[in-house]
mmCIF file of C-alpha atoms in Angstrom:
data_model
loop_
_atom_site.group_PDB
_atom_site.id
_atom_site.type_symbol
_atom_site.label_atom_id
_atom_site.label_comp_id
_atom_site.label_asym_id
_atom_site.label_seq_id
_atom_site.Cartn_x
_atom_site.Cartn_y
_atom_site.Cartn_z
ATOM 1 C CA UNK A 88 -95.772 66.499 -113.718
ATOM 2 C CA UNK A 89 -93.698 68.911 -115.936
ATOM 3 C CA UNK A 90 -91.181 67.394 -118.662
ATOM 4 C CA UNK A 91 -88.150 67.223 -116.530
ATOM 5 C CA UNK A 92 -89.563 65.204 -113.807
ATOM 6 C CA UNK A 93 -90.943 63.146 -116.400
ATOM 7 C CA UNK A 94 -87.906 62.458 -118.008
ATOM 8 C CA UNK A 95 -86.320 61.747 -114.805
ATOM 9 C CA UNK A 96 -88.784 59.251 -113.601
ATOM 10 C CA UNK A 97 -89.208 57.322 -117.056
ATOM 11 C CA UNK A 98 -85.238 56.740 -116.156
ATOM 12 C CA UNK A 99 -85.775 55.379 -112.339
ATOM 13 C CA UNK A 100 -84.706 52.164 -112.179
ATOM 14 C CA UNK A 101 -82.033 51.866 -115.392
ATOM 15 C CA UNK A 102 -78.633 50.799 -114.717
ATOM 16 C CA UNK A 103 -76.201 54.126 -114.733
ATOM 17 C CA UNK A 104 -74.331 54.327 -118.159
ATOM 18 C CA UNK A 105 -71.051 52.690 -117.708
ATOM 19 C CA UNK A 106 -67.710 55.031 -118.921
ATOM 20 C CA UNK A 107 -65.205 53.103 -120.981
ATOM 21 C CA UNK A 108 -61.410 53.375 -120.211
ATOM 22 C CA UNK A 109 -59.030 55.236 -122.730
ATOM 23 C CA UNK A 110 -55.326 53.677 -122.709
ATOM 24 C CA UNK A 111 -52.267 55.175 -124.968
ATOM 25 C CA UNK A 112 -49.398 53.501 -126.000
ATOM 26 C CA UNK A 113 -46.535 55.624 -126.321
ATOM 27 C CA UNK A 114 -42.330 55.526 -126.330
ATOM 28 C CA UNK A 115 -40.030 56.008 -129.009
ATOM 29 C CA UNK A 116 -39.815 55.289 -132.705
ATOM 30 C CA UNK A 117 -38.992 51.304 -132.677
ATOM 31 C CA UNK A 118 -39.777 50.602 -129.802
ATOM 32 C CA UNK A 119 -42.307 48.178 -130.629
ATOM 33 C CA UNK A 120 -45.515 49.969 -129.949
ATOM 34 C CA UNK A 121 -47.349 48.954 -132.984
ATOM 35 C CA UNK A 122 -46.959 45.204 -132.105
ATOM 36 C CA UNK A 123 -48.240 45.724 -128.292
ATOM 37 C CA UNK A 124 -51.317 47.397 -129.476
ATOM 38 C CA UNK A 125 -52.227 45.094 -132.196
ATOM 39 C CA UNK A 126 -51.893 42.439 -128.892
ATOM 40 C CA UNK A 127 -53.481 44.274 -126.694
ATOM 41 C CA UNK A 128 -56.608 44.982 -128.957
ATOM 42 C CA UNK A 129 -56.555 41.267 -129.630
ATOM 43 C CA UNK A 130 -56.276 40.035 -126.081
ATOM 44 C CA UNK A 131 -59.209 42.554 -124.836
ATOM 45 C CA UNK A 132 -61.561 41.808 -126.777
ATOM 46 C CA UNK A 133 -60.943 38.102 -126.178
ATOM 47 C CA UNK A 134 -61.014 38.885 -122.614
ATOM 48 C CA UNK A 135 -64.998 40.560 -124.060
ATOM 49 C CA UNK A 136 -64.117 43.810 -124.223
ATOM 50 C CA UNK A 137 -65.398 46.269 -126.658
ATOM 51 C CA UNK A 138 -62.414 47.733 -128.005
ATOM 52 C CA UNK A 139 -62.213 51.027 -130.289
ATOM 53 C CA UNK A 140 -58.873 51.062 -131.743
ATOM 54 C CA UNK A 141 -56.928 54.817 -133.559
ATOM 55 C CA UNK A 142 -53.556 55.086 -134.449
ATOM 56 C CA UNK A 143 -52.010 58.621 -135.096
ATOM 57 C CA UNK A 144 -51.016 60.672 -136.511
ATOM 58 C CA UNK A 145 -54.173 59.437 -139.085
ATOM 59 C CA UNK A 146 -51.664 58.912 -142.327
ATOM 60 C CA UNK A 147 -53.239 59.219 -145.724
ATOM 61 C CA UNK A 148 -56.293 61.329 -144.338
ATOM 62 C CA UNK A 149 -56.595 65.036 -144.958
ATOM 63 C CA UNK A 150 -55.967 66.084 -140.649
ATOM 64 C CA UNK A 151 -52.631 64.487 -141.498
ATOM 65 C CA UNK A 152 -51.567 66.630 -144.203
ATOM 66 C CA UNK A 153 -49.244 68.749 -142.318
ATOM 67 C CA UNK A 154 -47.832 65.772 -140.337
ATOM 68 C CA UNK A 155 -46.819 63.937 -143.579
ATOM 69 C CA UNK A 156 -45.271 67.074 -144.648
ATOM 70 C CA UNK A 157 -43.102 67.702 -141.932
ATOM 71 C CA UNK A 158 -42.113 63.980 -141.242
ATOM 72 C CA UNK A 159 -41.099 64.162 -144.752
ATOM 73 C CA UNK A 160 -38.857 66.954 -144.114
ATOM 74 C CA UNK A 161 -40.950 69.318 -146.324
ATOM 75 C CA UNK A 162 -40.967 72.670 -144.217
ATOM 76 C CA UNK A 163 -37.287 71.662 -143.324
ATOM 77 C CA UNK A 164 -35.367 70.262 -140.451
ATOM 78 C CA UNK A 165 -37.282 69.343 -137.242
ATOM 79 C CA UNK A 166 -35.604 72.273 -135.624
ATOM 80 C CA UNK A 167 -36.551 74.459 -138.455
ATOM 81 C CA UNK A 168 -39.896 73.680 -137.262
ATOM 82 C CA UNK A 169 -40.168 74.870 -133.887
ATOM 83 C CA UNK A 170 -42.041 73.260 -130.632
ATOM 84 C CA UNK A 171 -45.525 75.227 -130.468
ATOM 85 C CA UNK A 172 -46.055 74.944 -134.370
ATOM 86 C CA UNK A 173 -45.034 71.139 -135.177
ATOM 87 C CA UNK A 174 -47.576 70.471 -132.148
ATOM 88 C CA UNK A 175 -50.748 72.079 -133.526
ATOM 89 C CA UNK A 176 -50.062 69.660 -136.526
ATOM 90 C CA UNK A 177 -50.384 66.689 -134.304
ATOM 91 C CA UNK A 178 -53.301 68.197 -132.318
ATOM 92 C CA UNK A 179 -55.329 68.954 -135.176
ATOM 93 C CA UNK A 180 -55.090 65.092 -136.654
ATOM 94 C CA UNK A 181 -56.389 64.156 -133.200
ATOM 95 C CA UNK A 182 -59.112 66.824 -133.200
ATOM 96 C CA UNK A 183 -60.599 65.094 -136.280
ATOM 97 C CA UNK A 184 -61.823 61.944 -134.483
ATOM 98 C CA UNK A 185 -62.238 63.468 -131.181
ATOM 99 C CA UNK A 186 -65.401 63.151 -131.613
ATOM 100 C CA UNK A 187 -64.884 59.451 -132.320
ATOM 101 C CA UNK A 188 -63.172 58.787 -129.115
ATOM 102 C CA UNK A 189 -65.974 60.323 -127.288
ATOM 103 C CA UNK A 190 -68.708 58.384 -128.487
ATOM 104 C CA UNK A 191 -66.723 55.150 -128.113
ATOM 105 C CA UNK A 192 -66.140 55.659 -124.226
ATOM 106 C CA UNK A 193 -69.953 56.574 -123.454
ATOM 107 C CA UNK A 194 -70.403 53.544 -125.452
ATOM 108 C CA UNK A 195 -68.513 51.991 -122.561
ATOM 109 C CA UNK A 196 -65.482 50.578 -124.598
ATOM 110 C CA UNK A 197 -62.072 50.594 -124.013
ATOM 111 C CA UNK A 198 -60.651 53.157 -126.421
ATOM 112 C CA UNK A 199 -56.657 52.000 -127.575
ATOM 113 C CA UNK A 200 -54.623 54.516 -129.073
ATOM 114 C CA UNK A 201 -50.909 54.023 -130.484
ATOM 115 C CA UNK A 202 -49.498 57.091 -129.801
ATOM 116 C CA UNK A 203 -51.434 60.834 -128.194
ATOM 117 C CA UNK A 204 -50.340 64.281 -126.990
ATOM 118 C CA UNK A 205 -47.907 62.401 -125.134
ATOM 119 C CA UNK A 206 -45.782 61.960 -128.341
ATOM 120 C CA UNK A 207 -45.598 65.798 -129.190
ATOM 121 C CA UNK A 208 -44.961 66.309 -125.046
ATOM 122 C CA UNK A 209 -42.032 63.867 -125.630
ATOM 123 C CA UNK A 210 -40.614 64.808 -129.628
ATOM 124 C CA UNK A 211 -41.573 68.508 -129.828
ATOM 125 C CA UNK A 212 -40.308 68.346 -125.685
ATOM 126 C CA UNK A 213 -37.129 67.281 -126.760
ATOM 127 C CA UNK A 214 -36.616 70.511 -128.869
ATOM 128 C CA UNK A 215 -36.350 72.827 -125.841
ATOM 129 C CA UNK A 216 -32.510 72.844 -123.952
ATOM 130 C CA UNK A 217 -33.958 74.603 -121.236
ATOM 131 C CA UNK A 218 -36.174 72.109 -118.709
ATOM 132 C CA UNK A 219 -38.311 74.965 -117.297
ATOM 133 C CA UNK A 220 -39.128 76.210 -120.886
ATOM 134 C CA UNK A 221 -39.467 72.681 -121.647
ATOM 135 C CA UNK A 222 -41.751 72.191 -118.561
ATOM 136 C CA UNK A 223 -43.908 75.519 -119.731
ATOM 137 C CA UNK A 224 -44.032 73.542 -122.747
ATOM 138 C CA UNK A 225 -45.936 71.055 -121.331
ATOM 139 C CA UNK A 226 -48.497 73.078 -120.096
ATOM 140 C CA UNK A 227 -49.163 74.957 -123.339
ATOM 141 C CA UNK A 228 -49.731 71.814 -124.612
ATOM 142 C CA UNK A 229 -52.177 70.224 -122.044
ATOM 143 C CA UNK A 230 -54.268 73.498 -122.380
ATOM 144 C CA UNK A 231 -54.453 73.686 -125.821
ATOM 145 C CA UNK A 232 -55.396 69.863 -126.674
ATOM 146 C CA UNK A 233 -57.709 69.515 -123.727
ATOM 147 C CA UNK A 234 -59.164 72.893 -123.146
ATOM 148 C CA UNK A 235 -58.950 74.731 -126.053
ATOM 149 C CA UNK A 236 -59.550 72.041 -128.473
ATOM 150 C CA UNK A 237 -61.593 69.514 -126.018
ATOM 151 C CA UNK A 238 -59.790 66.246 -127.104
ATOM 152 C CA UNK A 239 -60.585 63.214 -124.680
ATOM 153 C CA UNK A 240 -57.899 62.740 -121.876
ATOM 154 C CA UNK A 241 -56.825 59.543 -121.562
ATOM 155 C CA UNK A 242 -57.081 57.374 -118.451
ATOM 156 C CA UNK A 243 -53.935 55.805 -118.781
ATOM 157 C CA UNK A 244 -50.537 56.362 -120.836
ATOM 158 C CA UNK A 245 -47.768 53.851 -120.955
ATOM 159 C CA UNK A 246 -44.704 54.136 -122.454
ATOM 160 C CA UNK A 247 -42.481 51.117 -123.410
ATOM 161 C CA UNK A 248 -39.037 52.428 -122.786
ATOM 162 C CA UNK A 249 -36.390 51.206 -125.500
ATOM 163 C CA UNK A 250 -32.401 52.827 -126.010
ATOM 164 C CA UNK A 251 -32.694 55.399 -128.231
ATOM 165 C CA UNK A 252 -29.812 52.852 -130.511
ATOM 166 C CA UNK A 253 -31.474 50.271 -130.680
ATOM 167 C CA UNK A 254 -35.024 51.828 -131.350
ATOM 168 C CA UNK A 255 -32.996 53.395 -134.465
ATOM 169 C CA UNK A 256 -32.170 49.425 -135.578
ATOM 170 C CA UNK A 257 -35.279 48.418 -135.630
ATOM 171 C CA UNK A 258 -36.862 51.279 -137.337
ATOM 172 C CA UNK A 259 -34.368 50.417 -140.130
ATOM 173 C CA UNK A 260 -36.196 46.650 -139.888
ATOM 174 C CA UNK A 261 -39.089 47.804 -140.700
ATOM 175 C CA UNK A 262 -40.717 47.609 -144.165
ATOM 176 C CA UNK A 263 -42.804 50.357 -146.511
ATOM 177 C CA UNK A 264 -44.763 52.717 -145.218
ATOM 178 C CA UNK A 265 -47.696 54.728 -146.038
ATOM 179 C CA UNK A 266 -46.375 58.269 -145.229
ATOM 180 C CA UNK A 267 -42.865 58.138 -146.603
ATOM 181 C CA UNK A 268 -40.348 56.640 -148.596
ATOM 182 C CA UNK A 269 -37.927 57.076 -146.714
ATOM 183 C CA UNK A 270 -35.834 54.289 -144.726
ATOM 184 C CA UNK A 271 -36.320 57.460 -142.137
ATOM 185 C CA UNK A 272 -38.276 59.984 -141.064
ATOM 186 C CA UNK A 273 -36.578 63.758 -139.853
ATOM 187 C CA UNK A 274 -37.066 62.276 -136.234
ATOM 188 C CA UNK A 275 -35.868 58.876 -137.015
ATOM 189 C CA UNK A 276 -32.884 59.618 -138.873
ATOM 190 C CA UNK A 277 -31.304 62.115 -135.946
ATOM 191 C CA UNK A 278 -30.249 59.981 -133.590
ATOM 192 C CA UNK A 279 -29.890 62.408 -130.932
ATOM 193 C CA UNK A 280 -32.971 63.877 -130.878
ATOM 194 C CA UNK A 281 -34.018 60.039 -129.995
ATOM 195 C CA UNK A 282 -32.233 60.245 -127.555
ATOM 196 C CA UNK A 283 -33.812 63.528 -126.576
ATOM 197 C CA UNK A 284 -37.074 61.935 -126.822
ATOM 198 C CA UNK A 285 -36.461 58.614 -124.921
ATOM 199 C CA UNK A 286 -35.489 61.371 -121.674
ATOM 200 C CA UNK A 287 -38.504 63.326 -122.093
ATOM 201 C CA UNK A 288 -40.762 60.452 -121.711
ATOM 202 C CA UNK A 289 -38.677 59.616 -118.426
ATOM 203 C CA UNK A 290 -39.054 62.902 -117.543
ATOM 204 C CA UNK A 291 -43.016 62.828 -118.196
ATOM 205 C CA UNK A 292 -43.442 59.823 -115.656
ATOM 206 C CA UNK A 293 -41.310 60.987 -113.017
ATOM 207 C CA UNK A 294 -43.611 64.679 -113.657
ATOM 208 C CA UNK A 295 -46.998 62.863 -113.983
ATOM 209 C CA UNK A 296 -46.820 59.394 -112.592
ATOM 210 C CA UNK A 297 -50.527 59.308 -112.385
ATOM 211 C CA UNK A 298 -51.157 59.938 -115.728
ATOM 212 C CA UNK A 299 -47.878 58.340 -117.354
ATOM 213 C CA UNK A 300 -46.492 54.562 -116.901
ATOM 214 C CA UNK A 301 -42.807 53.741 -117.808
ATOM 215 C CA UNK A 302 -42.239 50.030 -118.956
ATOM 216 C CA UNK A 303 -38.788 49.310 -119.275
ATOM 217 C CA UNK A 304 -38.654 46.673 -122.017
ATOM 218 C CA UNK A 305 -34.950 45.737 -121.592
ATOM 219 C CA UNK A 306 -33.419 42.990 -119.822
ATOM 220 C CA UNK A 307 -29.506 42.674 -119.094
ATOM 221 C CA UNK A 308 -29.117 44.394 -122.183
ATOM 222 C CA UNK A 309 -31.748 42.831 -125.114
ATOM 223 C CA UNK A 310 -35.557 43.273 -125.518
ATOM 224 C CA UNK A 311 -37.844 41.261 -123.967
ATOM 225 C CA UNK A 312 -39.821 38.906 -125.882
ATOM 226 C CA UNK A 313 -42.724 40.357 -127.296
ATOM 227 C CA UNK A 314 -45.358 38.137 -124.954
ATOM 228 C CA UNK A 315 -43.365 39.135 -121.600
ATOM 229 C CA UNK A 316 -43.961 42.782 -122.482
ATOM 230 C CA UNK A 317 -47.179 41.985 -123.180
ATOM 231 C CA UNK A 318 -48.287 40.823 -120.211
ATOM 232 C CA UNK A 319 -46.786 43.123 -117.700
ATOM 233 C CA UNK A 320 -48.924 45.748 -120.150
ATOM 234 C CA UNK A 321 -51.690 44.685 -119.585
ATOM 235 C CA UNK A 322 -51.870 43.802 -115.807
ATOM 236 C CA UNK A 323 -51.046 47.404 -115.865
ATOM 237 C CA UNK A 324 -53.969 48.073 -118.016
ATOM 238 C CA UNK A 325 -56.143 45.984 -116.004
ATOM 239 C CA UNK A 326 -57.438 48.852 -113.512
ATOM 240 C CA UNK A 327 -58.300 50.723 -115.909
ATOM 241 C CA UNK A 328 -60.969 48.260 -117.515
ATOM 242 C CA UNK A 329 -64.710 48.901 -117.217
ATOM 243 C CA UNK A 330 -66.831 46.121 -116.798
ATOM 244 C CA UNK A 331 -66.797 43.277 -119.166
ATOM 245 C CA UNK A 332 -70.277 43.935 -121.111
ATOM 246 C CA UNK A 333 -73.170 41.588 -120.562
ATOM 247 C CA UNK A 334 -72.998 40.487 -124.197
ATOM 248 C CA UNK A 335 -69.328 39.421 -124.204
ATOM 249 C CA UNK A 336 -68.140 36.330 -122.955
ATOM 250 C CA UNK A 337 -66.706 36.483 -119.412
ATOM 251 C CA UNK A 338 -62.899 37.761 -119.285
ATOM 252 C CA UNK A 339 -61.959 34.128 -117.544
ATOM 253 C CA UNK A 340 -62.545 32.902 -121.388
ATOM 254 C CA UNK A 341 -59.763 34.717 -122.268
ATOM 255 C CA UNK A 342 -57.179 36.279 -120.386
ATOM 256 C CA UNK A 343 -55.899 36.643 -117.463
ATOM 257 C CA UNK A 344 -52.677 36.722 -118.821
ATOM 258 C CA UNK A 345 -50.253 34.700 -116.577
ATOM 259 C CA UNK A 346 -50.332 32.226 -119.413
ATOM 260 C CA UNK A 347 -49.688 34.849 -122.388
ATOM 261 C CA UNK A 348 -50.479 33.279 -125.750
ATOM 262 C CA UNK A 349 -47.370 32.938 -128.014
ATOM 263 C CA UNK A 350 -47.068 35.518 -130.535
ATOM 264 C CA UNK A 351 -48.369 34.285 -133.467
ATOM 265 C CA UNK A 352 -46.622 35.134 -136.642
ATOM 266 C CA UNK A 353 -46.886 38.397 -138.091
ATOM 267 C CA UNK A 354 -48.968 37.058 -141.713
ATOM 268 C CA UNK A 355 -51.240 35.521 -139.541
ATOM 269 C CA UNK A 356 -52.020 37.995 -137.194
ATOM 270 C CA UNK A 357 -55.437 39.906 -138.008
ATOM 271 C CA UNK A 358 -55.359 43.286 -138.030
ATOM 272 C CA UNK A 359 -56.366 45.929 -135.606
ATOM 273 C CA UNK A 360 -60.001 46.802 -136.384
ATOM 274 C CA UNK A 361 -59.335 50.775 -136.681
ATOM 275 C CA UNK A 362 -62.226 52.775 -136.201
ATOM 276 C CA UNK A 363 -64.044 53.656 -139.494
ATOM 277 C CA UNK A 364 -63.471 57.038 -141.030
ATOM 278 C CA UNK A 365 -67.025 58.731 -141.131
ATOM 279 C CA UNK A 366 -68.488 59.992 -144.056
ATOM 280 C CA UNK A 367 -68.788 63.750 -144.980
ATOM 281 C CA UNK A 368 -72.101 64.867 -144.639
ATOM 282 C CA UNK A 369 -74.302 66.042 -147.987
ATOM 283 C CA UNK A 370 -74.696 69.527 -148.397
ATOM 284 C CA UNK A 371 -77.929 70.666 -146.656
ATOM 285 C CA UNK A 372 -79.101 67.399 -144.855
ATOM 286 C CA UNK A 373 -79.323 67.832 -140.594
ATOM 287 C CA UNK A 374 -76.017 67.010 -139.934
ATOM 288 C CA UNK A 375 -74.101 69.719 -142.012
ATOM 289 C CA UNK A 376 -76.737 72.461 -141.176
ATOM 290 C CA UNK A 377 -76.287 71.526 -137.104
ATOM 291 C CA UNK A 378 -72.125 71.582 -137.869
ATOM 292 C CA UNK A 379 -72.609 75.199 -139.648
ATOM 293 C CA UNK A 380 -74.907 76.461 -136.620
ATOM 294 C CA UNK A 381 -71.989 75.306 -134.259
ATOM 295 C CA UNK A 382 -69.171 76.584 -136.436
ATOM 296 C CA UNK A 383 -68.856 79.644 -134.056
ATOM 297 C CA UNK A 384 -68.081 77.362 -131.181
ATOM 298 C CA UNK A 385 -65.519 75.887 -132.768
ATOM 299 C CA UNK A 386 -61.730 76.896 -132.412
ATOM 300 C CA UNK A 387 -60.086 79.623 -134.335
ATOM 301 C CA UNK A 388 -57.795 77.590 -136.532
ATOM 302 C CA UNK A 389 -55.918 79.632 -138.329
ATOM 303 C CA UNK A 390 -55.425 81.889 -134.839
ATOM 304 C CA UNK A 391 -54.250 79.064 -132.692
ATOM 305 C CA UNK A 392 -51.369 78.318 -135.662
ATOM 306 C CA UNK A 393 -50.142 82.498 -135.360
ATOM 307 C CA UNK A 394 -50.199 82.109 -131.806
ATOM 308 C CA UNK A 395 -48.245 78.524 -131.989
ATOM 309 C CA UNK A 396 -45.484 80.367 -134.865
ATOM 310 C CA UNK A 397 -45.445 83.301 -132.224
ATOM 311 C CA UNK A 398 -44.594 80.897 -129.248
ATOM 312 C CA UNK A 399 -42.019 79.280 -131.454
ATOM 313 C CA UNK A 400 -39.993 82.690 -132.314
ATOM 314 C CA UNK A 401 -40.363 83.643 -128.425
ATOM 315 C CA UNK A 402 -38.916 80.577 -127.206
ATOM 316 C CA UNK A 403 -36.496 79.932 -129.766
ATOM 317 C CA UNK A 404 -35.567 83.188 -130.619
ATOM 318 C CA UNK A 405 -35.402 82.372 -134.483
ATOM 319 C CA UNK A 406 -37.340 82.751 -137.624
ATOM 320 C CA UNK A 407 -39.624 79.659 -138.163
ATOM 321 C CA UNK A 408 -39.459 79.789 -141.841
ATOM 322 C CA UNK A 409 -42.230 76.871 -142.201
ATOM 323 C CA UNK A 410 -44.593 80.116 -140.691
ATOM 324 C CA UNK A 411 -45.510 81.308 -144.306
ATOM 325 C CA UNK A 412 -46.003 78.128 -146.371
ATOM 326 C CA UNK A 413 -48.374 76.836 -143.598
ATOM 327 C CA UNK A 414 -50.110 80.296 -142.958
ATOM 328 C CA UNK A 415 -50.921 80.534 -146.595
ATOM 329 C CA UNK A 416 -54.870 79.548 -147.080
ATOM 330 C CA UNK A 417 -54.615 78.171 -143.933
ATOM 331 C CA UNK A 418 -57.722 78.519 -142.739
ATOM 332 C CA UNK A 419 -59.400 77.462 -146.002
ATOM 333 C CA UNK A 420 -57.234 73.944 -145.842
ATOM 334 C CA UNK A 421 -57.961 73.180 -142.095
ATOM 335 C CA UNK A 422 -61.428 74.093 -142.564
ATOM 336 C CA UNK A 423 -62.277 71.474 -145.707
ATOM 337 C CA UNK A 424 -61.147 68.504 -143.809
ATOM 338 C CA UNK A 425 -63.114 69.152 -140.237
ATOM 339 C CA UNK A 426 -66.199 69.961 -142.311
ATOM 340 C CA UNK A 427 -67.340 72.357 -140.165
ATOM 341 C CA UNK A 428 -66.839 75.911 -140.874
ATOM 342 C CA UNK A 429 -68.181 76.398 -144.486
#
């Protein structure tokens, strides 16, 4: 019996790996994504579920360097920084746990995320007057996070649907945070590019209703309290689960969610267990010498952010003056944080 019959028949009999389910919350700024997810990470893995939670863009790690800048206003306006380029900024952070992602749904988990390439399809979206450039857009954008960079696709996104006014509010409610210190970022202080953004997710569920979910979280006029929202999300997420695992108590133990638990109060809420940031490897142990024999698989880093500045002056028709700052040891940059290419 050669090896490959071997292998196969030393498998007869084991259950088939079960694939987890990947599930994105999106909509925008203020409208109360980060409190659904840290409920809906809490609630599933009550229910048993194995739950791998990331939110992006990955503040305060080195794949979110150029995202800090730019929310920060750094390179200049939002519109100084056109469509194709402000993207690749996003789709790098996500690039850097990609990885991540993958092992946690052939672990059979369900993989949360607050906020994916739905966020650029809906912010950098908004930048574009012209629907069928903006629709072009879109595909540019698919191909280049899950084709040319091989990030997961997710099962399932969701947006919760909020007025672009009173999303602004509550941003302004909100306390510190890690990536600015501003009240505002360059997206949250222009009010009509909000609005922009709030019609570009409509637009990407009316486009994509299999892959996007609108939840409208308004009700003759005010938001919903936080554990109505929550449970419409996640009978919509239900579908989506895998199986509960063996280990886990049974999912009557915790939800279904007819009977929502009350929100509890926000000190007393644990956190969402983010996944852990892996460690660099050492110079010269297995690890770094298999990432430097696969470093000519990998993307062309540097080329993908030409092509994204070239895109930009196309479509735009303008100088993208951000082009030389970012351009500027480029390579060298992108290349210390994935680890992979020196």
């Amino acid at each position: 019996m050669d090896a490959a019959n071997a292998g196969s028949s030393s498998n007869a009999g084991k259950p088939a790996a079960i694939k987890g389910s990947f599930v994105v919350l999106e909509g925008a700024d203020g409208s109360g994504k980060g409190t659904q997810f840290e409920l809906l990470a809490d609630n599933l893995r009550q229910a048993g579920y194995d739950v791998a939670a990331f939110d992006f863009p990955q503040y305060g790690r080195p794949s979110g360097y150029f995202v800090q800048r730019y929310l920060n206003g750094q390179y200049g306006t939002a519109e100084a920084v056109g469509p194709y380029t402000a993207s690749l900024f996003y789709a790098l952070d996500r690039y850097d746990v990609a990885g991540q992602i993958r092992q946690a749904l052939d672990e059979g988990k369900v993989v949360l995320a607050n906020r994916y390439a739905g966020s650029s399809m809906a912010h950098q979206g908004a930048k574009f007057p012209d629907v069928e450039q903006r629709r072009g857009f879109f595909i540019w954008l698919d191909n280049l996070e899950f084709e040319t960079l091989h990030i997961p696709r997710p099962d399932l996104n969701i947006v919760l649907r909020v007025p672009a006014e009173i999303a602004q509010t509550l941003v302004d409610q909100k306390g510190s945070r890690q990536y600015t210190g501003r009240q505002r970022d360059i997206h949250e202080a222009d009010l009509g590019h909000l609005r922009l953004a709030v019609d570009v997710y409509d637009d990407l569920c009316q486009l994509f209703p299999k892959d996007f979910y609108r939840i409208d979280c308004m009700r003759d006029g005010v938001i919903m309290p936080v554990e109505d929202i929550q449970r419409i999300l996640y009978e919509r997420v239900r579908p989506q689960l895998p199986p509960v695992p063996h280990h886990k108590p049974s999912a009557s133990a915790g939800l279904p969610i007819a009977e929502a638990p009350t929100e509890a109060p926000t000190s007393d809420r644990q956190p969402v267990q983010l996944m852990p940031v892996e460690a660099e490897p050492a110079a010269g142990s297995d690890t770094a010498a298999q990432d430097s024999a696969d470093a000519a698989g990998q993307p062309d880093l540097a080329g993908l952010l030409v092509e994204a500045t070239s895109h930009d002056r196309q479509s735009l028709g303008k100088r993208i003056d951000v082009v030389p700052v970012v351009l500027t040891g480029a390579s060298q940059l992108l290349a210390a944080w994935l680890g992979r290419y020196r």
